CSV table of C-alpha atoms in Angstrom, one decimal:
chain,number,residue,atom,x,y,z
M,24,MET,CA,38.7,58.8,33.3
M,25,CYS,CA,38.6,58.9,29.4
M,26,ASN,CA,39.4,55.0,29.3
M,27,VAL,CA,36.2,54.5,31.3
M,28,ALA,CA,34.1,55.9,29.7
M,29,ASN,CA,34.7,54.6,26.6
M,30,ARG,CA,34.7,51.3,28.1
M,31,LEU,CA,31.0,52.0,29.3
M,32,ALA,CA,30.3,53.4,26.1
M,33,ALA,CA,31.1,50.1,24.0
M,34,ALA,CA,29.6,48.0,26.8
M,35,PHE,CA,26.3,49.9,26.4
M,36,LEU,CA,26.5,49.8,22.5
M,37,ILE,CA,26.9,46.0,22.9
M,38,ALA,CA,23.8,45.5,25.0
M,39,VAL,CA,21.7,47.5,22.7
M,40,SER,CA,23.0,45.1,19.8
M,41,VAL,CA,22.5,42.2,21.5
M,42,SER,CA,19.1,43.3,22.7
M,43,SER,CA,18.0,44.3,19.2
M,44,CYS,CA,19.3,41.3,17.7
M,45,GLY,CA,16.9,39.5,20.5
M,46,ASP,CA,13.8,41.7,19.8
M,47,SER,CA,14.4,40.9,15.9
M,48,ASP,CA,14.5,36.8,16.1
M,49,ARG,CA,11.8,37.1,18.5
M,50,GLU,CA,9.7,39.0,16.0
M,51,ALA,CA,10.4,36.5,13.4
M,52,ALA,CA,9.2,33.6,15.6
M,53,LEU,CA,6.2,35.3,16.4
M,54,GLN,CA,5.5,36.1,12.8
M,55,LEU,CA,6.4,32.2,12.0
M,56,SER,CA,3.6,31.2,14.6
M,57,GLU,CA,1.2,33.7,13.4
M,58,THR,CA,2.0,32.5,9.7
M,59,ALA,CA,0.9,28.8,10.9
M,60,GLU,CA,-1.9,30.2,12.5
M,61,ASN,CA,-3.1,31.5,9.3
M,62,GLU,CA,-2.6,28.5,7.3
M,63,LEU,CA,-4.0,26.4,9.5
M,64,LYS,CA,-7.1,28.6,9.7
M,65,SER,CA,-7.1,28.1,5.7
M,66,GLY,CA,-6.9,24.3,6.1
M,67,ASN,CA,-3.5,25.0,4.4
M,68,TYR,CA,-2.4,22.0,7.4
M,69,GLN,CA,1.1,21.4,5.4
M,70,ALA,CA,2.1,24.7,5.0
M,71,ALA,CA,1.5,25.4,8.8
M,72,ILE,CA,3.6,22.4,9.7
M,73,THR,CA,6.3,23.9,7.2
M,74,ALA,CA,6.1,27.4,9.1
M,75,LEU,CA,6.2,25.5,12.4
M,76,ASP,CA,9.5,23.4,11.6
M,77,THR,CA,10.8,26.7,10.2
M,78,LEU,CA,10.0,28.2,13.7
M,79,ASP,CA,11.4,25.4,15.3
M,80,THR,CA,14.9,25.0,13.8
M,81,LYS,CA,15.6,28.8,13.0
M,82,TYR,CA,14.7,29.8,16.2
M,83,ALA,CA,15.3,26.9,18.7
M,84,SER,CA,16.0,29.4,21.6
M,85,GLU,CA,12.3,31.4,21.4
M,86,VAL,CA,11.3,28.9,23.8
M,87,GLU,CA,8.1,30.6,24.8
M,88,VAL,CA,7.0,31.4,21.1
M,89,ARG,CA,7.8,27.8,20.5
M,90,ARG,CA,5.7,26.6,23.2
M,91,SER,CA,3.0,28.8,22.6
M,92,SER,CA,2.7,27.4,19.0
M,93,MET,CA,2.7,23.5,19.8
M,94,LYS,CA,-1.1,23.7,19.5
M,95,PHE,CA,-0.9,24.8,16.0
M,96,ARG,CA,1.4,21.9,15.2
M,97,ALA,CA,-1.4,19.4,17.0
M,98,MET,CA,-4.3,20.9,15.3
M,99,ALA,CA,-2.3,20.9,11.9
M,100,VAL,CA,-1.5,16.9,12.4
M,101,GLU,CA,-5.1,16.7,13.4
M,102,GLY,CA,-6.5,18.3,10.4
M,103,LEU,CA,-3.9,16.2,8.1
M,104,THR,CA,-5.1,13.2,9.6
M,105,ILE,CA,-8.8,13.5,9.3
M,106,LYS,CA,-8.3,14.6,5.5
M,107,ARG,CA,-6.4,11.0,5.3
M,108,ILE,CA,-9.1,9.0,6.8
M,109,ARG,CA,-11.8,10.6,4.5
M,110,GLU,CA,-9.8,9.8,1.3
M,111,VAL,CA,-9.1,6.1,2.7
M,112,ASP,CA,-12.7,5.8,3.2
M,113,ASP,CA,-13.5,7.1,-0.4
M,114,THR,CA,-11.0,4.4,-1.4
M,115,LEU,CA,-12.3,1.6,1.1
M,116,ALA,CA,-15.7,2.4,-0.7
M,117,VAL,CA,-14.7,2.2,-4.0
M,118,LEU,CA,-12.8,-1.3,-3.3
M,119,LYS,CA,-15.7,-2.7,-1.9
M,120,ASN,CA,-17.9,-2.1,-4.6
M,121,GLN,CA,-15.1,-4.0,-7.0
M,122,LEU,CA,-15.1,-6.8,-4.3
M,123,ASP,CA,-19.0,-7.1,-4.5
M,124,ARG,CA,-19.1,-6.8,-8.4
M,125,TYR,CA,-15.8,-9.8,-8.8
M,126,GLY,CA,-17.6,-11.9,-5.6
M,127,GLU,CA,-20.8,-12.6,-7.9
M,128,SER,CA,-18.6,-14.3,-10.1
M,129,PHE,CA,-16.7,-16.5,-7.7
M,130,GLU,CA,-17.5,-19.1,-5.5
M,131,TYR,CA,-15.6,-20.4,-2.6
M,132,ILE,CA,-14.8,-24.1,-2.6
M,133,ALA,CA,-13.7,-25.9,0.8
M,134,ASN,CA,-10.4,-28.1,0.3
M,135,PRO,CA,-11.4,-31.8,1.7
M,136,GLY,CA,-10.0,-32.4,5.1
M,137,LYS,CA,-11.1,-30.6,8.6
M,138,GLY,CA,-9.0,-27.1,8.7
M,139,LEU,CA,-7.5,-27.4,5.3
M,140,GLY,CA,-9.3,-23.6,4.2
M,141,GLY,CA,-10.4,-23.5,0.9
M,142,ASN,CA,-9.9,-21.1,-2.3
M,143,TYR,CA,-12.1,-18.7,-4.4
M,144,ILE,CA,-12.5,-19.8,-7.9
M,145,ASP,CA,-14.2,-18.1,-11.0
M,146,ARG,CA,-17.6,-19.9,-11.6
M,147,SER,CA,-16.9,-20.2,-15.2
M,148,ILE,CA,-14.1,-22.8,-14.5
M,149,VAL,CA,-15.2,-24.5,-11.8
M,150,LYS,CA,-15.6,-27.7,-13.9
M,151,LEU,CA,-13.1,-26.8,-16.7
M,152,LYS,CA,-10.4,-29.6,-17.2
M,153,SER,CA,-7.1,-27.7,-17.7
M,154,ASP,CA,-3.4,-28.1,-16.5
M,155,ILE,CA,-4.0,-24.9,-15.2
M,156,LEU,CA,-6.0,-23.3,-12.6
M,157,PRO,CA,-6.2,-19.9,-11.3
M,158,ARG,CA,-7.5,-19.6,-7.6
M,159,ILE,CA,-7.4,-17.3,-4.2
M,160,ASN,CA,-6.4,-18.6,-0.9
M,161,ASP,CA,-8.1,-17.6,2.2
M,162,ASP,CA,-5.3,-14.9,2.7
M,163,GLY,CA,-6.6,-13.4,-0.5
M,164,TYR,CA,-3.6,-13.7,-2.5
M,165,PHE,CA,-3.6,-15.1,-6.3
M,166,THR,CA,-2.4,-18.6,-6.8
M,167,LEU,CA,-2.5,-21.1,-10.0
M,168,SER,CA,-2.2,-24.4,-9.7
M,169,ILE,CA,-0.1,-26.5,-12.1
M,170,ARG,CA,-1.1,-30.2,-12.9
M,171,ILE,CA,0.2,-32.1,-15.6
M,172,ASN,CA,-1.5,-35.8,-15.7
M,173,GLY,CA,0.3,-38.6,-16.7
M,174,ARG,CA,3.6,-37.1,-17.8
M,175,SER,CA,6.6,-35.9,-15.7
M,176,ILE,CA,8.6,-33.3,-17.7
M,177,GLY,CA,10.4,-31.5,-14.5
M,178,PHE,CA,8.3,-28.2,-15.0
M,179,SER,CA,9.9,-25.1,-14.4
M,180,ARG,CA,7.9,-22.6,-16.1
M,181,LEU,CA,4.4,-21.6,-17.2
M,182,THR,CA,4.6,-19.1,-20.4
M,183,PHE,CA,1.7,-17.6,-22.3
M,184,VAL,CA,1.9,-16.9,-26.1
M,185,ASP,CA,0.0,-14.5,-28.2
M,186,GLY,CA,2.0,-15.0,-31.4
M,187,ALA,CA,5.1,-13.7,-31.5
M,188,MET,CA,5.1,-12.2,-28.2
M,189,SER,CA,5.1,-14.3,-24.8
M,190,ALA,CA,5.8,-13.7,-20.7
M,191,SER,CA,6.9,-16.5,-18.4
M,192,THR,CA,6.2,-17.2,-15.0
M,193,VAL,CA,9.5,-17.0,-12.4
M,194,PRO,CA,11.2,-20.4,-12.8
M,195,VAL,CA,10.1,-23.4,-10.2
M,196,GLU,CA,12.7,-25.0,-8.0
M,197,PRO,CA,12.6,-28.7,-8.4
M,198,SER,CA,11.7,-29.1,-4.2
M,199,ARG,CA,8.1,-27.9,-4.9
M,200,LEU,CA,7.4,-30.0,-7.5
M,201,VAL,CA,4.6,-32.8,-6.1
M,202,LYS,CA,4.7,-36.2,-7.7
M,203,VAL,CA,2.2,-38.8,-7.9
M,204,GLU,CA,2.5,-41.4,-9.8
M,205,ASN,CA,3.1,-40.3,-13.7
M,206,SER,CA,1.9,-36.9,-12.7
M,207,GLU,CA,3.3,-33.8,-11.6
M,208,MET,CA,1.6,-30.8,-9.4
M,209,THR,CA,2.9,-27.5,-8.0
M,210,VAL,CA,1.0,-24.3,-6.8
M,211,LEU,CA,2.8,-21.3,-8.6
M,212,GLN,CA,2.2,-18.1,-5.8
M,213,GLN,CA,1.2,-14.8,-6.6
M,214,GLU,CA,5.3,-13.4,-6.7
M,215,ASP,CA,5.8,-16.3,-9.4
M,216,VAL,CA,3.3,-15.1,-11.4
M,217,ALA,CA,2.9,-11.8,-11.3
M,218,ASP,CA,4.6,-10.3,-14.3
M,219,ALA,CA,3.5,-12.9,-16.4
M,220,VAL,CA,-0.4,-12.4,-15.6
M,221,THR,CA,0.0,-8.6,-15.6
M,222,TRP,CA,1.2,-9.3,-19.2
M,223,LEU,CA,-1.6,-11.4,-19.9
M,224,ALA,CA,-3.8,-8.5,-18.9
M,225,SER,CA,-2.9,-6.5,-21.8
M,226,HIS,CA,-3.0,-9.4,-24.4
M,227,MET,CA,-6.4,-11.3,-23.6
M,228,THR,CA,-6.0,-12.4,-27.2
M,229,ALA,CA,-3.1,-15.1,-26.3
M,230,ALA,CA,-4.1,-18.5,-27.5
M,231,GLU,CA,-1.7,-20.7,-26.3
M,232,TYR,CA,0.4,-21.9,-23.2
M,233,GLU,CA,3.5,-23.9,-22.9
M,234,LEU,CA,4.3,-25.9,-19.8
M,235,VAL,CA,8.0,-25.7,-19.8
M,236,GLY,CA,10.3,-28.5,-18.3
M,237,SER,CA,13.4,-29.6,-17.6
M,238,LYS,CA,12.8,-32.8,-20.1
M,239,SER,CA,10.3,-31.6,-22.4
M,240,VAL,CA,7.8,-28.8,-23.1
M,241,ILE,CA,3.8,-28.9,-23.6
M,242,ARG,CA,2.1,-26.6,-25.7
M,243,ASN,CA,-1.7,-26.4,-25.2
M,244,LYS,CA,-4.8,-24.0,-26.5
M,245,LEU,CA,-5.7,-21.3,-23.7
M,246,SER,CA,-9.5,-20.7,-24.5
M,247,GLU,CA,-11.0,-17.2,-23.7
M,248,THR,CA,-13.0,-18.7,-20.8
M,249,LEU,CA,-9.5,-19.4,-18.8
M,250,VAL,CA,-7.9,-16.0,-20.3
M,251,LYS,CA,-10.7,-14.1,-19.1
M,252,ALA,CA,-10.7,-16.0,-15.6
M,253,ILE,CA,-7.0,-16.2,-15.1
M,254,VAL,CA,-7.3,-11.9,-15.1
M,255,ASN,CA,-10.6,-11.8,-13.2
M,256,THR,CA,-9.0,-13.9,-11.1
M,257,TRP,CA,-6.0,-11.7,-10.4
M,258,ASN,CA,-8.1,-8.4,-10.2
M,259,PHE,CA,-10.2,-9.7,-7.6
M,260,ALA,CA,-7.0,-10.8,-5.3
M,261,SER,CA,-5.6,-7.6,-6.0
M,262,ALA,CA,-8.9,-5.8,-4.5
M,263,LYS,CA,-8.8,-7.9,-1.7
M,264,GLN,CA,-5.3,-7.3,-0.7
M,265,ALA,CA,-5.5,-3.5,-1.3
M,266,TYR,CA,-8.7,-3.4,0.7
M,267,ARG,CA,-7.2,-5.1,3.9
M,268,LEU,CA,-4.2,-2.7,3.3
M,269,ALA,CA,-6.4,0.1,3.2
M,270,LEU,CA,-8.4,-1.2,6.6
M,271,ILE,CA,-5.1,-1.2,7.9
M,272,GLU,CA,-4.3,2.6,7.1
M,273,ARG,CA,-7.7,3.3,8.6
M,274,GLU,CA,-7.0,1.8,11.5
M,275,LYS,CA,-3.6,3.1,12.1
M,276,LEU,CA,-5.0,6.6,11.2
M,277,GLU,CA,-7.8,6.5,13.9
M,278,ARG,CA,-5.2,5.7,16.8
M,279,LYS,CA,-3.0,8.6,15.2
M,280,LEU,CA,-5.9,10.9,15.5
M,281,GLN,CA,-6.4,9.8,18.9
M,282,LEU,CA,-3.0,10.7,19.7
M,283,CYS,CA,-3.2,14.3,18.2
M,284,ARG,CA,-6.5,14.9,19.9
M,285,ASP,CA,-5.0,13.7,23.2
M,286,GLN,CA,-1.5,15.8,22.7
M,287,LEU,CA,-3.9,18.8,22.1
M,288,ALA,CA,-5.9,18.5,25.2
M,289,ASN,CA,-2.7,18.4,27.1
M,290,VAL,CA,-1.3,21.5,25.5
M,291,ILE,CA,-4.6,23.5,25.9
M,292,ASP,CA,-4.7,22.5,29.6
M,293,ARG,CA,-1.0,23.8,30.2
């Protein structure tokens, strides 16, 4: 009789302990849900999401509390998305001003032949006779045309020189050279010239450039006009690309916002 009583007492204590533990978890889960709601009301959307993540991870068994908190997550993501859209809109406005300002200094010149597109060229060098000419293609990318008239040097790279300092483009494979009679031509792409042009932007006093080839090296003067045109063309191209990427992000954010609102509507309708 005594053993039976002892077993019943032990079972009661376990039941009370489990019940107490369950109540404790529920209270903690409810506290996290309340924290998320309060952070949401204060506009601290990321803090609200952090609280909800902790709720889902630490108290996965509290299904009801987690379910009732789903609307808070949708609202937090919605708030973060709207905030980011405003930031992107501000960026787009700044970039649009830059594009308008740069655009006044450039002229669009179509390539001869149907369907060949064209290039944006700094107005200051449209009529300039030079071995190197910066351009922006229809996709908004910077290019640098190399044309060595009357000589074949096996062109490999372009080097800008400012006294004892210099910066070179990425070496060009021979297969990228076009030879017409005794002349050599190629087009350096944005990735070929990135480091060299970035260097040039901080060395506007650079006065010479070298066309380095496997056969010989040609060294010419680099005019102030050409230096400015190269840097302006680079900046204009960079603004064009940044603007396009911002537009893409804006479109993605709009889709994300619509998804958040659809999810929020579904949660509230339940």
